[in-house]
PDB file of C-alpha atoms in Angstrom:
ATOM      1  CA  UNK Y   1      11.678 -11.641  15.348  1.00  0.00           C
ATOM      2  CA  UNK Y   2      11.761  -7.815  14.459  1.00  0.00           C
ATOM      3  CA  UNK Y   3      11.353  -4.691  17.022  1.00  0.00           C
ATOM      4  CA  UNK Y   4       8.629  -3.006  14.140  1.00  0.00           C
ATOM      5  CA  UNK Y   5       7.931  -0.750  17.368  1.00  0.00           C
ATOM      6  CA  UNK Y   6      11.482   1.158  16.306  1.00  0.00           C
ATOM      7  CA  UNK Y   7      10.264   2.078  12.988  1.00  0.00           C
ATOM      8  CA  UNK Y   8       7.328   4.100  15.347  1.00  0.00           C
ATOM      9  CA  UNK Y   9       3.685   4.127  14.661  1.00  0.00           C
ATOM     10  CA  UNK Y  10       1.264   6.726  12.507  1.00  0.00           C
ATOM     11  CA  UNK Y  11      -2.381   7.547  12.215  1.00  0.00           C
ATOM     12  CA  UNK Y  12      -4.783   5.678   9.852  1.00  0.00           C
ATOM     13  CA  UNK Y  13      -7.795   6.893   9.964  1.00  0.00           C
ATOM     14  CA  UNK Y  14      -8.990   6.458  13.560  1.00  0.00           C
ATOM     15  CA  UNK Y  15      -6.637   3.851  13.881  1.00  0.00           C
ATOM     16  CA  UNK Y  16      -2.870   3.673  15.110  1.00  0.00           C
ATOM     17  CA  UNK Y  17      -1.085   1.096  12.697  1.00  0.00           C
ATOM     18  CA  UNK Y  18       3.167   0.457  12.442  1.00  0.00           C
ATOM     19  CA  UNK Y  19       4.355   2.288  10.025  1.00  0.00           C
ATOM     20  CA  UNK Y  20       6.054  -0.822   8.566  1.00  0.00           C
ATOM     21  CA  UNK Y  21       3.077  -3.123   6.843  1.00  0.00           C
ATOM     22  CA  UNK Y  22       2.463  -5.257   5.061  1.00  0.00           C
ATOM     23  CA  UNK Y  23       1.370  -5.651   0.946  1.00  0.00           C
ATOM     24  CA  UNK Y  24      -0.632  -8.922   0.042  1.00  0.00           C
ATOM     25  CA  UNK Y  25      -0.657  -7.793  -4.247  1.00  0.00           C
ATOM     26  CA  UNK Y  26       2.430 -10.935  -4.564  1.00  0.00           C
ATOM     27  CA  UNK Y  27      -0.376 -13.697  -2.730  1.00  0.00           C
ATOM     28  CA  UNK Y  28      -2.016 -14.083  -6.081  1.00  0.00           C
ATOM     29  CA  UNK Y  29      -0.710 -16.208  -8.859  1.00  0.00           C
ATOM     30  CA  UNK Y  30       1.898 -14.525 -11.834  1.00  0.00           C
ATOM     31  CA  UNK Y  31       0.965 -10.996 -12.852  1.00  0.00           C
ATOM     32  CA  UNK Y  32      -1.656 -11.148  -9.867  1.00  0.00           C
ATOM     33  CA  UNK Y  33      -3.803 -12.634 -11.427  1.00  0.00           C
ATOM     34  CA  UNK Y  34      -4.895 -16.829 -10.446  1.00  0.00           C
ATOM     35  CA  UNK Y  35      -4.633 -18.127  -7.229  1.00  0.00           C
ATOM     36  CA  UNK Y  36      -0.894 -18.655  -5.926  1.00  0.00           C
ATOM     37  CA  UNK Y  37       1.462 -21.537  -6.618  1.00  0.00           C
ATOM     38  CA  UNK Y  38       1.840 -22.565  -3.071  1.00  0.00           C
ATOM     39  CA  UNK Y  39      -1.524 -22.016  -1.390  1.00  0.00           C
ATOM     40  CA  UNK Y  40      -0.163 -22.941   2.463  1.00  0.00           C
ATOM     41  CA  UNK Y  41       2.846 -20.846   1.430  1.00  0.00           C
ATOM     42  CA  UNK Y  42      -0.029 -17.547   0.734  1.00  0.00           C
ATOM     43  CA  UNK Y  43      -1.322 -18.439   4.439  1.00  0.00           C
ATOM     44  CA  UNK Y  44       1.703 -18.717   6.070  1.00  0.00           C
ATOM     45  CA  UNK Y  45       3.228 -15.458   5.882  1.00  0.00           C
ATOM     46  CA  UNK Y  46       0.199 -13.425   6.111  1.00  0.00           C
ATOM     47  CA  UNK Y  47      -0.340 -15.383   9.874  1.00  0.00           C
ATOM     48  CA  UNK Y  48       4.132 -14.551  10.316  1.00  0.00           C
ATOM     49  CA  UNK Y  49       3.331 -11.198   9.969  1.00  0.00           C
ATOM     50  CA  UNK Y  50       0.238 -10.611  12.379  1.00  0.00           C
ATOM     51  CA  UNK Y  51       2.315 -12.197  14.783  1.00  0.00           C
ATOM     52  CA  UNK Y  52       5.675  -9.883  13.462  1.00  0.00           C
ATOM     53  CA  UNK Y  53       3.156  -6.965  14.298  1.00  0.00           C
ATOM     54  CA  UNK Y  54       2.047  -6.267  11.413  1.00  0.00           C
ATOM     55  CA  UNK Y  55      -1.308  -4.322  11.891  1.00  0.00           C
ATOM     56  CA  UNK Y  56      -1.682  -2.454   7.929  1.00  0.00           C
ATOM     57  CA  UNK Y  57      -2.092  -5.320   5.306  1.00  0.00           C
ATOM     58  CA  UNK Y  58      -3.094  -3.390   2.232  1.00  0.00           C
ATOM     59  CA  UNK Y  59      -4.877  -5.070  -0.428  1.00  0.00           C
ATOM     60  CA  UNK Y  60      -7.391  -5.344  -3.108  1.00  0.00           C
ATOM     61  CA  UNK Y  61     -10.128  -7.708  -4.855  1.00  0.00           C
ATOM     62  CA  UNK Y  62      -8.973  -6.812  -7.931  1.00  0.00           C
ATOM     63  CA  UNK Y  63      -5.548  -8.858  -6.966  1.00  0.00           C
ATOM     64  CA  UNK Y  64      -6.413 -12.163  -8.506  1.00  0.00           C
ATOM     65  CA  UNK Y  65      -9.680 -11.247  -8.706  1.00  0.00           C
ATOM     66  CA  UNK Y  66     -11.022 -12.332  -5.856  1.00  0.00           C
ATOM     67  CA  UNK Y  67      -8.245 -14.548  -4.642  1.00  0.00           C
ATOM     68  CA  UNK Y  68      -6.007 -11.985  -2.084  1.00  0.00           C
ATOM     69  CA  UNK Y  69      -9.178 -11.048   0.033  1.00  0.00           C
ATOM     70  CA  UNK Y  70      -9.790 -14.172   0.649  1.00  0.00           C
ATOM     71  CA  UNK Y  71      -7.018 -15.710   0.955  1.00  0.00           C
ATOM     72  CA  UNK Y  72      -6.246 -13.036   3.746  1.00  0.00           C
ATOM     73  CA  UNK Y  73      -9.883 -14.428   5.574  1.00  0.00           C
ATOM     74  CA  UNK Y  74      -8.859 -17.381   5.571  1.00  0.00           C
ATOM     75  CA  UNK Y  75      -5.726 -17.124   7.011  1.00  0.00           C
ATOM     76  CA  UNK Y  76      -6.705 -14.547   9.861  1.00  0.00           C
ATOM     77  CA  UNK Y  77     -10.798 -14.489  10.261  1.00  0.00           C
ATOM     78  CA  UNK Y  78     -11.943 -13.472  12.802  1.00  0.00           C
ATOM     79  CA  UNK Y  79      -9.352 -10.728  13.004  1.00  0.00           C
ATOM     80  CA  UNK Y  80      -7.146  -9.092  15.666  1.00  0.00           C
ATOM     81  CA  UNK Y  81      -8.989  -6.321  16.661  1.00  0.00           C
ATOM     82  CA  UNK Y  82      -5.809  -3.886  15.862  1.00  0.00           C
ATOM     83  CA  UNK Y  83      -5.474  -4.825  11.702  1.00  0.00           C
ATOM     84  CA  UNK Y  84      -6.086  -2.128   9.734  1.00  0.00           C
ATOM     85  CA  UNK Y  85      -6.674  -3.997   6.340  1.00  0.00           C
ATOM     86  CA  UNK Y  86      -6.787  -1.159   3.213  1.00  0.00           C
ATOM     87  CA  UNK Y  87      -8.303  -2.078  -0.079  1.00  0.00           C
ATOM     88  CA  UNK Y  88      -9.020  -0.534  -3.124  1.00  0.00           C
ATOM     89  CA  UNK Y  89     -11.409  -0.263  -5.902  1.00  0.00           C
ATOM     90  CA  UNK Y  90     -11.277   1.322  -9.524  1.00  0.00           C
ATOM     91  CA  UNK Y  91     -10.469  -1.512 -11.781  1.00  0.00           C
ATOM     92  CA  UNK Y  92     -11.330  -4.772 -13.413  1.00  0.00           C
ATOM     93  CA  UNK Y  93      -9.799  -7.536 -14.082  1.00  0.00           C
ATOM     94  CA  UNK Y  94     -10.055  -9.289 -18.479  1.00  0.00           C
ATOM     95  CA  UNK Y  95     -10.050 -12.837 -18.824  1.00  0.00           C
ATOM     96  CA  UNK Y  96      -6.777 -12.061 -20.425  1.00  0.00           C
ATOM     97  CA  UNK Y  97      -5.428 -10.348 -17.187  1.00  0.00           C
ATOM     98  CA  UNK Y  98      -5.890  -6.881 -18.366  1.00  0.00           C
ATOM     99  CA  UNK Y  99      -5.878  -4.308 -16.067  1.00  0.00           C
ATOM    100  CA  UNK Y 100      -8.677  -1.968 -16.819  1.00  0.00           C
ATOM    101  CA  UNK Y 101     -10.230   1.254 -15.567  1.00  0.00           C
ATOM    102  CA  UNK Y 102     -13.401   0.867 -13.813  1.00  0.00           C
ATOM    103  CA  UNK Y 103     -14.826   4.006 -12.513  1.00  0.00           C
ATOM    104  CA  UNK Y 104     -18.117   4.603 -13.124  1.00  0.00           C
ATOM    105  CA  UNK Y 105     -20.183   4.876  -9.529  1.00  0.00           C
ATOM    106  CA  UNK Y 106     -22.169   0.758 -10.068  1.00  0.00           C
ATOM    107  CA  UNK Y 107     -18.550  -0.078 -10.713  1.00  0.00           C
ATOM    108  CA  UNK Y 108     -16.934   0.908  -7.337  1.00  0.00           C
ATOM    109  CA  UNK Y 109     -20.824   0.180  -5.425  1.00  0.00           C
ATOM    110  CA  UNK Y 110     -19.852  -3.615  -7.187  1.00  0.00           C
ATOM    111  CA  UNK Y 111     -16.059  -3.091  -6.117  1.00  0.00           C
ATOM    112  CA  UNK Y 112     -17.147  -2.295  -2.534  1.00  0.00           C
ATOM    113  CA  UNK Y 113     -19.658  -5.025  -2.217  1.00  0.00           C
ATOM    114  CA  UNK Y 114     -16.423  -7.496  -3.483  1.00  0.00           C
ATOM    115  CA  UNK Y 115     -14.574  -6.849  -0.758  1.00  0.00           C
ATOM    116  CA  UNK Y 116     -17.240  -6.379   2.061  1.00  0.00           C
ATOM    117  CA  UNK Y 117     -17.706 -10.492   0.743  1.00  0.00           C
ATOM    118  CA  UNK Y 118     -14.532 -11.199  -0.406  1.00  0.00           C
ATOM    119  CA  UNK Y 119     -12.952 -10.429   3.390  1.00  0.00           C
ATOM    120  CA  UNK Y 120     -15.853 -10.892   4.960  1.00  0.00           C
ATOM    121  CA  UNK Y 121     -16.585  -7.608   6.863  1.00  0.00           C
ATOM    122  CA  UNK Y 122     -19.150  -5.625   7.400  1.00  0.00           C
ATOM    123  CA  UNK Y 123     -17.434  -2.488   7.388  1.00  0.00           C
ATOM    124  CA  UNK Y 124     -14.324  -1.687   5.412  1.00  0.00           C
ATOM    125  CA  UNK Y 125     -12.036   0.330   7.228  1.00  0.00           C
ATOM    126  CA  UNK Y 126      -9.531   1.928   4.783  1.00  0.00           C
ATOM    127  CA  UNK Y 127     -11.039   1.890   0.793  1.00  0.00           C
ATOM    128  CA  UNK Y 128      -8.595   3.958  -2.277  1.00  0.00           C
ATOM    129  CA  UNK Y 129     -10.090   5.129  -4.727  1.00  0.00           C
ATOM    130  CA  UNK Y 130      -7.507   3.666  -7.243  1.00  0.00           C
ATOM    131  CA  UNK Y 131      -7.330   6.432 -10.234  1.00  0.00           C
ATOM    132  CA  UNK Y 132      -5.514   3.847 -13.276  1.00  0.00           C
ATOM    133  CA  UNK Y 133      -3.501   6.721 -15.041  1.00  0.00           C
ATOM    134  CA  UNK Y 134      -1.051   5.928 -16.678  1.00  0.00           C
ATOM    135  CA  UNK Y 135      -1.055   2.562 -14.723  1.00  0.00           C
ATOM    136  CA  UNK Y 136       1.801   3.926 -12.203  1.00  0.00           C
ATOM    137  CA  UNK Y 137       1.984   7.054 -12.438  1.00  0.00           C
ATOM    138  CA  UNK Y 138      -0.927   9.490 -12.369  1.00  0.00           C
ATOM    139  CA  UNK Y 139      -3.169  11.749 -14.745  1.00  0.00           C
ATOM    140  CA  UNK Y 140      -4.460  15.188 -14.017  1.00  0.00           C
ATOM    141  CA  UNK Y 141      -8.447  14.768 -14.239  1.00  0.00           C
ATOM    142  CA  UNK Y 142     -11.320  15.602 -12.670  1.00  0.00           C
ATOM    143  CA  UNK Y 143     -12.263  12.763  -9.941  1.00  0.00           C
ATOM    144  CA  UNK Y 144     -15.513  14.383  -8.671  1.00  0.00           C
ATOM    145  CA  UNK Y 145     -17.917  11.797  -9.870  1.00  0.00           C
ATOM    146  CA  UNK Y 146     -15.873   8.527  -8.467  1.00  0.00           C
ATOM    147  CA  UNK Y 147     -14.883  10.178  -5.428  1.00  0.00           C
ATOM    148  CA  UNK Y 148     -18.568  11.244  -4.644  1.00  0.00           C
ATOM    149  CA  UNK Y 149     -19.429   7.681  -5.027  1.00  0.00           C
ATOM    150  CA  UNK Y 150     -16.810   6.845  -2.808  1.00  0.00           C
ATOM    151  CA  UNK Y 151     -17.980   9.377  -0.108  1.00  0.00           C
ATOM    152  CA  UNK Y 152     -21.560   8.175  -0.438  1.00  0.00           C
ATOM    153  CA  UNK Y 153     -20.407   4.300   0.884  1.00  0.00           C
ATOM    154  CA  UNK Y 154     -19.194   5.541   3.088  1.00  0.00           C
ATOM    155  CA  UNK Y 155     -21.977   8.332   4.675  1.00  0.00           C
ATOM    156  CA  UNK Y 156     -24.121   5.209   4.185  1.00  0.00           C
ATOM    157  CA  UNK Y 157     -21.610   3.272   6.969  1.00  0.00           C
ATOM    158  CA  UNK Y 158     -20.056   0.892   4.189  1.00  0.00           C
ATOM    159  CA  UNK Y 159     -16.985   2.587   4.994  1.00  0.00           C
ATOM    160  CA  UNK Y 160     -14.461   4.074   7.549  1.00  0.00           C
ATOM    161  CA  UNK Y 161     -12.459   6.126   5.056  1.00  0.00           C
ATOM    162  CA  UNK Y 162     -11.300   7.414   2.306  1.00  0.00           C
ATOM    163  CA  UNK Y 163      -7.444   7.471   0.355  1.00  0.00           C
ATOM    164  CA  UNK Y 164      -6.501   7.995  -3.163  1.00  0.00           C
ATOM    165  CA  UNK Y 165      -4.237   5.713  -4.855  1.00  0.00           C
ATOM    166  CA  UNK Y 166      -2.357   7.082  -7.780  1.00  0.00           C
ATOM    167  CA  UNK Y 167      -2.956  10.667  -7.845  1.00  0.00           C
ATOM    168  CA  UNK Y 168      -1.643  13.919  -8.132  1.00  0.00           C
ATOM    169  CA  UNK Y 169      -1.524  16.880  -5.796  1.00  0.00           C
ATOM    170  CA  UNK Y 170      -5.023  18.857  -7.773  1.00  0.00           C
ATOM    171  CA  UNK Y 171      -6.636  15.483  -7.064  1.00  0.00           C
ATOM    172  CA  UNK Y 172      -5.984  15.552  -3.377  1.00  0.00           C
ATOM    173  CA  UNK Y 173      -7.295  18.833  -3.307  1.00  0.00           C
ATOM    174  CA  UNK Y 174     -10.297  18.136  -5.089  1.00  0.00           C
ATOM    175  CA  UNK Y 175     -11.127  15.096  -2.943  1.00  0.00           C
ATOM    176  CA  UNK Y 176     -10.725  17.024   1.060  1.00  0.00           C
ATOM    177  CA  UNK Y 177     -13.627  19.207  -0.792  1.00  0.00           C
ATOM    178  CA  UNK Y 178     -15.949  16.354  -1.251  1.00  0.00           C
ATOM    179  CA  UNK Y 179     -14.775  14.103   1.842  1.00  0.00           C
ATOM    180  CA  UNK Y 180     -11.545  13.663   4.269  1.00  0.00           C
ATOM    181  CA  UNK Y 181      -9.031  11.678   3.035  1.00  0.00           C
ATOM    182  CA  UNK Y 182      -6.617   9.462   5.292  1.00  0.00           C
ATOM    183  CA  UNK Y 183      -3.868   8.007   3.192  1.00  0.00           C
ATOM    184  CA  UNK Y 184      -1.837   8.716  -0.461  1.00  0.00           C
ATOM    185  CA  UNK Y 185      -0.757   5.463  -2.415  1.00  0.00           C
ATOM    186  CA  UNK Y 186       1.678   6.929  -4.923  1.00  0.00           C
ATOM    187  CA  UNK Y 187       4.842   5.165  -7.456  1.00  0.00           C
ATOM    188  CA  UNK Y 188       7.973   6.171  -4.484  1.00  0.00           C
ATOM    189  CA  UNK Y 189      10.437   4.824  -3.998  1.00  0.00           C
ATOM    190  CA  UNK Y 190      14.727   5.533  -2.850  1.00  0.00           C
ATOM    191  CA  UNK Y 191      14.743   6.105  -6.854  1.00  0.00           C
ATOM    192  CA  UNK Y 192      10.739   7.173  -8.380  1.00  0.00           C
ATOM    193  CA  UNK Y 193      10.839  10.152  -6.019  1.00  0.00           C
ATOM    194  CA  UNK Y 194       8.601  12.440  -8.760  1.00  0.00           C
ATOM    195  CA  UNK Y 195       6.254  12.328  -5.413  1.00  0.00           C
ATOM    196  CA  UNK Y 196       8.941  14.382  -3.202  1.00  0.00           C
ATOM    197  CA  UNK Y 197       6.674  17.595  -2.740  1.00  0.00           C
ATOM    198  CA  UNK Y 198       3.087  15.341  -2.093  1.00  0.00           C
ATOM    199  CA  UNK Y 199       4.708  13.305   0.477  1.00  0.00           C
ATOM    200  CA  UNK Y 200       5.641  17.098   2.770  1.00  0.00           C
ATOM    201  CA  UNK Y 201       2.150  18.691   1.915  1.00  0.00           C
ATOM    202  CA  UNK Y 202       0.471  15.423   3.271  1.00  0.00           C
ATOM    203  CA  UNK Y 203       2.907  15.645   6.322  1.00  0.00           C
ATOM    204  CA  UNK Y 204       1.433  19.200   6.770  1.00  0.00           C
ATOM    205  CA  UNK Y 205      -2.200  18.015   7.155  1.00  0.00           C
ATOM    206  CA  UNK Y 206      -1.676  14.863   9.004  1.00  0.00           C
ATOM    207  CA  UNK Y 207      -2.593  12.786   5.959  1.00  0.00           C
ATOM    208  CA  UNK Y 208       0.165   8.826   5.299  1.00  0.00           C
ATOM    209  CA  UNK Y 209       1.332   8.229   1.679  1.00  0.00           C
ATOM    210  CA  UNK Y 210       2.176   5.057   1.549  1.00  0.00           C
ATOM    211  CA  UNK Y 211       4.742   3.795  -1.424  1.00  0.00           C
ATOM    212  CA  UNK Y 212       3.422   0.673  -3.706  1.00  0.00           C
ATOM    213  CA  UNK Y 213       6.186   0.007  -5.499  1.00  0.00           C
ATOM    214  CA  UNK Y 214       9.075   0.302  -2.080  1.00  0.00           C
ATOM    215  CA  UNK Y 215      11.350  -1.651  -3.733  1.00  0.00           C
ATOM    216  CA  UNK Y 216      10.596  -1.422  -7.350  1.00  0.00           C
ATOM    217  CA  UNK Y 217       7.934  -3.504  -8.203  1.00  0.00           C
ATOM    218  CA  UNK Y 218       8.398  -5.403 -11.178  1.00  0.00           C
ATOM    219  CA  UNK Y 219      11.833  -4.168 -11.285  1.00  0.00           C
ATOM    220  CA  UNK Y 220      13.437  -4.409  -8.786  1.00  0.00           C
ATOM    221  CA  UNK Y 221      15.904  -1.609  -7.782  1.00  0.00           C
ATOM    222  CA  UNK Y 222      19.394  -1.883  -9.101  1.00  0.00           C
ATOM    223  CA  UNK Y 223      22.200   0.454  -8.335  1.00  0.00           C
ATOM    224  CA  UNK Y 224      25.534  -0.323  -6.808  1.00  0.00           C
ATOM    225  CA  UNK Y 225      25.820   2.719  -4.452  1.00  0.00           C
ATOM    226  CA  UNK Y 226      22.889   1.757  -3.065  1.00  0.00           C
ATOM    227  CA  UNK Y 227      24.811  -2.446  -2.860  1.00  0.00           C
ATOM    228  CA  UNK Y 228      28.034  -0.534  -1.730  1.00  0.00           C
ATOM    229  CA  UNK Y 229      25.585   1.177   1.314  1.00  0.00           C
ATOM    230  CA  UNK Y 230      24.100  -1.784   1.850  1.00  0.00           C
ATOM    231  CA  UNK Y 231      26.872  -4.098   2.398  1.00  0.00           C
ATOM    232  CA  UNK Y 232      28.965  -1.713   4.840  1.00  0.00           C
ATOM    233  CA  UNK Y 233      25.379  -1.725   7.015  1.00  0.00           C
ATOM    234  CA  UNK Y 234      25.957  -6.208   6.350  1.00  0.00           C
ATOM    235  CA  UNK Y 235      22.780  -5.171   5.337  1.00  0.00           C
ATOM    236  CA  UNK Y 236      20.573  -6.479   1.796  1.00  0.00           C
ATOM    237  CA  UNK Y 237      20.034  -2.994  -0.595  1.00  0.00           C
ATOM    238  CA  UNK Y 238      16.104  -3.940  -0.228  1.00  0.00           C
ATOM    239  CA  UNK Y 239      15.744  -3.112   3.633  1.00  0.00           C
ATOM    240  CA  UNK Y 240      18.393  -0.137   3.123  1.00  0.00           C
ATOM    241  CA  UNK Y 241      15.653   0.937   0.559  1.00  0.00           C
ATOM    242  CA  UNK Y 242      13.171   0.534   2.792  1.00  0.00           C
ATOM    243  CA  UNK Y 243      14.983   2.540   5.794  1.00  0.00           C
ATOM    244  CA  UNK Y 244      15.749   5.259   3.899  1.00  0.00           C
ATOM    245  CA  UNK Y 245      11.922   5.208   3.420  1.00  0.00           C
ATOM    246  CA  UNK Y 246      11.186   5.492   6.600  1.00  0.00           C
ATOM    247  CA  UNK Y 247      13.811   8.345   7.447  1.00  0.00           C
ATOM    248  CA  UNK Y 248      12.138  10.477   4.534  1.00  0.00           C
ATOM    249  CA  UNK Y 249       8.983  11.108   6.630  1.00  0.00           C
ATOM    250  CA  UNK Y 250       7.352  10.696   9.303  1.00  0.00           C
ATOM    251  CA  UNK Y 251       4.263  10.449   7.596  1.00  0.00           C
ATOM    252  CA  UNK Y 252       5.509   7.569   5.327  1.00  0.00           C
ATOM    253  CA  UNK Y 253       3.653   3.834   5.833  1.00  0.00           C
ATOM    254  CA  UNK Y 254       5.243   0.753   3.791  1.00  0.00           C
ATOM    255  CA  UNK Y 255       3.618  -2.548   2.509  1.00  0.00           C
ATOM    256  CA  UNK Y 256       6.898  -4.352   0.773  1.00  0.00           C
ATOM    257  CA  UNK Y 257       5.168  -7.606  -1.016  1.00  0.00           C
ATOM    258  CA  UNK Y 258       6.064 -10.995  -0.793  1.00  0.00           C
ATOM    259  CA  UNK Y 259       5.052 -14.473  -0.874  1.00  0.00           C
ATOM    260  CA  UNK Y 260       7.205 -15.402   1.388  1.00  0.00           C
ATOM    261  CA  UNK Y 261       8.174 -16.037   5.107  1.00  0.00           C
ATOM    262  CA  UNK Y 262      11.769 -14.886   4.409  1.00  0.00           C
ATOM    263  CA  UNK Y 263      12.064 -12.534   2.374  1.00  0.00           C
ATOM    264  CA  UNK Y 264       8.879 -11.141   5.054  1.00  0.00           C
ATOM    265  CA  UNK Y 265      10.860 -11.266   7.582  1.00  0.00           C
ATOM    266  CA  UNK Y 266      13.836 -10.128   5.845  1.00  0.00           C
ATOM    267  CA  UNK Y 267      11.802  -6.882   5.441  1.00  0.00           C
ATOM    268  CA  UNK Y 268      10.357  -6.250   8.590  1.00  0.00           C
ATOM    269  CA  UNK Y 269      14.274  -6.108   9.929  1.00  0.00           C
ATOM    270  CA  UNK Y 270      14.578  -3.199   8.000  1.00  0.00           C
ATOM    271  CA  UNK Y 271      12.530  -1.418  10.564  1.00  0.00           C
ATOM    272  CA  UNK Y 272      14.924  -1.907  13.120  1.00  0.00           C
ATOM    273  CA  UNK Y 273      17.767  -0.583  10.767  1.00  0.00           C
ATOM    274  CA  UNK Y 274      19.568   2.829  11.481  1.00  0.00           C
ATOM    275  CA  UNK Y 275      21.162   4.992   8.565  1.00  0.00           C
ATOM    276  CA  UNK Y 276      23.741   7.938   9.668  1.00  0.00           C
ATOM    277  CA  UNK Y 277      23.207  11.403   7.993  1.00  0.00           C
ATOM    278  CA  UNK Y 278      26.282  10.575   5.676  1.00  0.00           C
ATOM    279  CA  UNK Y 279      24.705   7.616   4.777  1.00  0.00           C
ATOM    280  CA  UNK Y 280      21.512   8.756   3.715  1.00  0.00           C
ATOM    281  CA  UNK Y 281      23.458  11.536   1.776  1.00  0.00           C
ATOM    282  CA  UNK Y 282      24.803   9.645   0.008  1.00  0.00           C
ATOM    283  CA  UNK Y 283      21.128   7.718  -0.933  1.00  0.00           C
ATOM    284  CA  UNK Y 284      19.410  11.132  -1.516  1.00  0.00           C
ATOM    285  CA  UNK Y 285      22.092  11.079  -4.653  1.00  0.00           C
ATOM    286  CA  UNK Y 286      21.290   7.644  -5.711  1.00  0.00           C
ATOM    287  CA  UNK Y 287      18.149   9.582  -6.427  1.00  0.00           C
ATOM    288  CA  UNK Y 288      19.167  12.559  -7.854  1.00  0.00           C
ATOM    289  CA  UNK Y 289      17.970  15.343  -4.903  1.00  0.00           C
TER     290      UNK Y 289
END
């Protein structure tokens, strides 16, 4: 079993979580739509994650939709006291599996209540406002109306902490003038590192940065240099890519997703991988840093 404590912990609101967590997106069917191919395997992955020390799980009720939250509830309820479940609102799914922005206040209220019901909780620990932007990359524009709607739900006691997903630094600043935020979730990995400034700015503020697609997402990271480093370290390229993120900044929390217990164990083992300065320099060159 992996020793997740080697990667350290970080504050997520008033909770302390292991920096290696788990993302539940892949528990839904193909294209994050419909039920999983193997329901029992989905339950097994979640139970293995928690048994291995994962205490930060990322989800959303628009995964499926309604699929991953119900699986999480079935697998893990009643939830361990130290488990922090982070969800997101701001989108919905079309019957054709399309992703549709749902950022009006009434959409967000509905989204929060869907998450509460399907996770089976009275209060959501952390809710990220998922800005659709250009789907995987942020787009400038005011977020005052939707973020204010979530801040009001927080005041009502339905949400403990707020965050943003797919956001720019200007949007982070705008949000923080409305209510505190505890995390930002953007696309970031060894190759896709446009957010270097964001990572460092949030570190200064004590705010967690949570990369989505830490392994490249639907197009896994491919690099001969990464493969060569992995071979030397007797690790997989994906383990090295995750270890690099853990080394990148102490406020980075990882949520790699998988629907396989074997892949889960591989991902968690990255918490124990040590990278020398020479290796870090080699990896930095891959992303053109």
